[in-house]
Amino acid sequence: ELPKYVKGIEGGSSKDALLKGTIRVDYTVSPRGRVRKIRTEAIPEEFTDMQRMVHREIRRRVFRPRMVDGQLRESEPLNFEHSFFYRQVDLDKLVKPGESAKEPAPSDNNSRT
């Protein structure tokens, strides 16, 4: 399904208001340039499909490894943050009937390693 473009974030009803979500990825890069120790977190946590997609894309990347005194080394922990906008009605579609959407707050419940 193609993305739906909205005219703006001002005006309209509150159900059409755009809210900000974030996918955060923490990882290291091995001496061979591969991603290691990857951990992802979605806020709000109901966006698990987007979280999986970002996790998979970061995992596929090959980076230039860190070099110290001519030797390849594992990198220090790195992080990447992907911000996106969504409507409350889109979040409501992801919540199972009988449950309520949680307030966006950092948590490690959806972390992947």
PDB file of C-alpha atoms in Angstrom:
ATOM      1  CA  GLU A   1       0.000   0.000   0.000  1.00  0.00           C
ATOM      2  CA  LEU A   2       1.346   3.418  -0.931  1.00  0.00           C
ATOM      3  CA  PRO A   3       1.823   6.077   1.756  1.00  0.00           C
ATOM      4  CA  LYS A   4      -1.020   8.518   2.223  1.00  0.00           C
ATOM      5  CA  TYR A   5       0.028  12.138   2.095  1.00  0.00           C
ATOM      6  CA  VAL A   6      -1.683  14.680   4.289  1.00  0.00           C
ATOM      7  CA  LYS A   7      -2.050  18.391   3.599  1.00  0.00           C
ATOM      8  CA  GLY A   8      -0.589  19.555   6.899  1.00  0.00           C
ATOM      9  CA  ILE A   9      -0.438  18.967  10.601  1.00  0.00           C
ATOM     10  CA  GLU A  10      -2.538  21.973  11.556  1.00  0.00           C
ATOM     11  CA  GLY A  11      -6.315  22.067  11.463  1.00  0.00           C
ATOM     12  CA  GLY A  12      -8.620  19.133  10.981  1.00  0.00           C
ATOM     13  CA  SER A  13     -10.015  16.931  13.705  1.00  0.00           C
ATOM     14  CA  SER A  14      -7.935  15.525  16.539  1.00  0.00           C
ATOM     15  CA  LYS A  15      -8.229  12.028  15.063  1.00  0.00           C
ATOM     16  CA  ASP A  16      -6.408  13.322  11.973  1.00  0.00           C
ATOM     17  CA  ALA A  17      -3.686  15.106  13.963  1.00  0.00           C
ATOM     18  CA  LEU A  18      -0.206  13.796  13.290  1.00  0.00           C
ATOM     19  CA  LEU A  19       1.714  12.281  16.181  1.00  0.00           C
ATOM     20  CA  LYS A  20       5.438  11.555  16.185  1.00  0.00           C
ATOM     21  CA  GLY A  21       6.804   8.043  16.510  1.00  0.00           C
ATOM     22  CA  THR A  22      10.384   6.830  16.705  1.00  0.00           C
ATOM     23  CA  ILE A  23      12.308   3.673  15.931  1.00  0.00           C
ATOM     24  CA  ARG A  24      15.638   3.634  17.772  1.00  0.00           C
ATOM     25  CA  VAL A  25      18.431   1.210  16.873  1.00  0.00           C
ATOM     26  CA  ASP A  26      21.568   0.625  18.949  1.00  0.00           C
ATOM     27  CA  TYR A  27      24.348  -1.494  17.426  1.00  0.00           C
ATOM     28  CA  THR A  28      28.082  -1.999  16.982  1.00  0.00           C
ATOM     29  CA  VAL A  29      30.104  -2.672  13.823  1.00  0.00           C
ATOM     30  CA  SER A  30      32.431  -5.684  13.785  1.00  0.00           C
ATOM     31  CA  PRO A  31      36.018  -5.582  12.478  1.00  0.00           C
ATOM     32  CA  ARG A  32      34.611  -7.089   9.259  1.00  0.00           C
ATOM     33  CA  GLY A  33      32.084  -4.259   8.875  1.00  0.00           C
ATOM     34  CA  ARG A  34      29.012  -6.280   9.849  1.00  0.00           C
ATOM     35  CA  VAL A  35      26.370  -5.107  12.311  1.00  0.00           C
ATOM     36  CA  ARG A  36      26.508  -6.732  15.755  1.00  0.00           C
ATOM     37  CA  LYS A  37      24.734  -6.372  19.078  1.00  0.00           C
ATOM     38  CA  ILE A  38      21.694  -4.836  17.442  1.00  0.00           C
ATOM     39  CA  ARG A  39      18.771  -3.716  19.602  1.00  0.00           C
ATOM     40  CA  THR A  40      15.667  -1.955  18.314  1.00  0.00           C
ATOM     41  CA  GLU A  41      12.898  -0.128  20.125  1.00  0.00           C
ATOM     42  CA  ALA A  42       9.644   1.306  18.755  1.00  0.00           C
ATOM     43  CA  ILE A  43       7.801   4.213  20.349  1.00  0.00           C
ATOM     44  CA  PRO A  44       4.884   3.625  20.447  1.00  0.00           C
ATOM     45  CA  GLU A  45       5.615  -0.074  20.772  1.00  0.00           C
ATOM     46  CA  GLU A  46       2.589  -1.115  18.667  1.00  0.00           C
ATOM     47  CA  PHE A  47       4.538  -0.316  15.464  1.00  0.00           C
ATOM     48  CA  THR A  48       6.269  -3.715  15.488  1.00  0.00           C
ATOM     49  CA  ASP A  49       6.145  -4.136  11.684  1.00  0.00           C
ATOM     50  CA  MET A  50       8.043  -0.895  11.160  1.00  0.00           C
ATOM     51  CA  GLN A  51      10.450  -1.868  13.939  1.00  0.00           C
ATOM     52  CA  ARG A  52      11.166  -5.209  12.244  1.00  0.00           C
ATOM     53  CA  MET A  53      11.684  -3.507   8.882  1.00  0.00           C
ATOM     54  CA  VAL A  54      14.218  -0.999  10.286  1.00  0.00           C
ATOM     55  CA  HIS A  55      15.949  -3.790  12.262  1.00  0.00           C
ATOM     56  CA  ARG A  56      16.284  -5.892   9.091  1.00  0.00           C
ATOM     57  CA  GLU A  57      17.607  -2.979   7.001  1.00  0.00           C
ATOM     58  CA  ILE A  58      20.269  -2.031   9.564  1.00  0.00           C
ATOM     59  CA  ARG A  59      21.259  -5.717   9.920  1.00  0.00           C
ATOM     60  CA  ARG A  60      21.838  -5.938   6.120  1.00  0.00           C
ATOM     61  CA  ARG A  61      24.231  -2.990   5.991  1.00  0.00           C
ATOM     62  CA  VAL A  62      27.986  -3.318   5.718  1.00  0.00           C
ATOM     63  CA  PHE A  63      29.995  -0.470   7.229  1.00  0.00           C
ATOM     64  CA  ARG A  64      33.613   0.588   7.089  1.00  0.00           C
ATOM     65  CA  PRO A  65      35.136  -0.899  10.249  1.00  0.00           C
ATOM     66  CA  ARG A  66      36.866   1.174  12.896  1.00  0.00           C
ATOM     67  CA  MET A  67      40.643   1.239  12.581  1.00  0.00           C
ATOM     68  CA  VAL A  68      42.991   1.852  15.515  1.00  0.00           C
ATOM     69  CA  ASP A  69      46.774   1.871  14.947  1.00  0.00           C
ATOM     70  CA  GLY A  70      46.324   0.036  11.653  1.00  0.00           C
ATOM     71  CA  GLN A  71      44.201  -2.706  13.262  1.00  0.00           C
ATOM     72  CA  LEU A  72      40.519  -3.301  12.576  1.00  0.00           C
ATOM     73  CA  ARG A  73      38.426  -3.083  15.758  1.00  0.00           C
ATOM     74  CA  GLU A  74      34.807  -3.389  16.787  1.00  0.00           C
ATOM     75  CA  SER A  75      33.161   0.018  16.987  1.00  0.00           C
ATOM     76  CA  GLU A  76      31.888   1.745  20.068  1.00  0.00           C
ATOM     77  CA  PRO A  77      28.084   1.464  20.450  1.00  0.00           C
ATOM     78  CA  LEU A  78      26.350   3.444  17.693  1.00  0.00           C
ATOM     79  CA  ASN A  79      22.738   4.519  17.404  1.00  0.00           C
ATOM     80  CA  PHE A  80      20.312   5.412  14.660  1.00  0.00           C
ATOM     81  CA  GLU A  81      16.914   6.996  15.150  1.00  0.00           C
ATOM     82  CA  HIS A  82      14.142   6.981  12.552  1.00  0.00           C
ATOM     83  CA  SER A  83      11.280   9.417  13.211  1.00  0.00           C
ATOM     84  CA  PHE A  84       7.916   9.141  11.520  1.00  0.00           C
ATOM     85  CA  PHE A  85       4.464  10.644  11.816  1.00  0.00           C
ATOM     86  CA  TYR A  86       1.210   8.756  12.239  1.00  0.00           C
ATOM     87  CA  ARG A  87      -2.435   9.423  13.002  1.00  0.00           C
ATOM     88  CA  GLN A  88      -4.117   8.095  16.134  1.00  0.00           C
ATOM     89  CA  VAL A  89      -6.573   6.134  13.962  1.00  0.00           C
ATOM     90  CA  ASP A  90      -3.610   4.288  12.386  1.00  0.00           C
ATOM     91  CA  LEU A  91      -2.344   3.338  15.839  1.00  0.00           C
ATOM     92  CA  ASP A  92      -5.838   2.249  16.886  1.00  0.00           C
ATOM     93  CA  LYS A  93      -5.891  -0.212  13.958  1.00  0.00           C
ATOM     94  CA  LEU A  94      -2.772  -1.902  15.372  1.00  0.00           C
ATOM     95  CA  VAL A  95      -4.209  -2.373  18.862  1.00  0.00           C
ATOM     96  CA  LYS A  96      -6.111  -5.600  19.489  1.00  0.00           C
ATOM     97  CA  PRO A  97      -9.797  -5.212  20.368  1.00  0.00           C
ATOM     98  CA  GLY A  98     -10.246  -4.833  24.117  1.00  0.00           C
ATOM     99  CA  GLU A  99      -6.783  -3.314  24.593  1.00  0.00           C
ATOM    100  CA  SER A 100      -5.952   0.361  24.682  1.00  0.00           C
ATOM    101  CA  ALA A 101      -2.953   2.022  23.071  1.00  0.00           C
ATOM    102  CA  LYS A 102      -0.259   2.788  25.605  1.00  0.00           C
ATOM    103  CA  GLU A 103       1.181   6.257  25.997  1.00  0.00           C
ATOM    104  CA  PRO A 104       4.384   6.601  23.964  1.00  0.00           C
ATOM    105  CA  ALA A 105       7.184   6.000  26.467  1.00  0.00           C
ATOM    106  CA  PRO A 106      10.625   4.417  26.175  1.00  0.00           C
ATOM    107  CA  SER A 107      10.703   0.729  27.071  1.00  0.00           C
ATOM    108  CA  ASP A 108      12.833  -2.318  26.371  1.00  0.00           C
ATOM    109  CA  ASN A 109       9.848  -4.656  25.966  1.00  0.00           C
ATOM    110  CA  ASN A 110      10.165  -4.666  22.166  1.00  0.00           C
ATOM    111  CA  SER A 111      13.940  -4.919  22.001  1.00  0.00           C
ATOM    112  CA  ARG A 112      15.470  -7.348  19.553  1.00  0.00           C
ATOM    113  CA  THR A 113      18.989  -8.701  19.681  1.00  0.00           C
TER     114      THR A 113
END
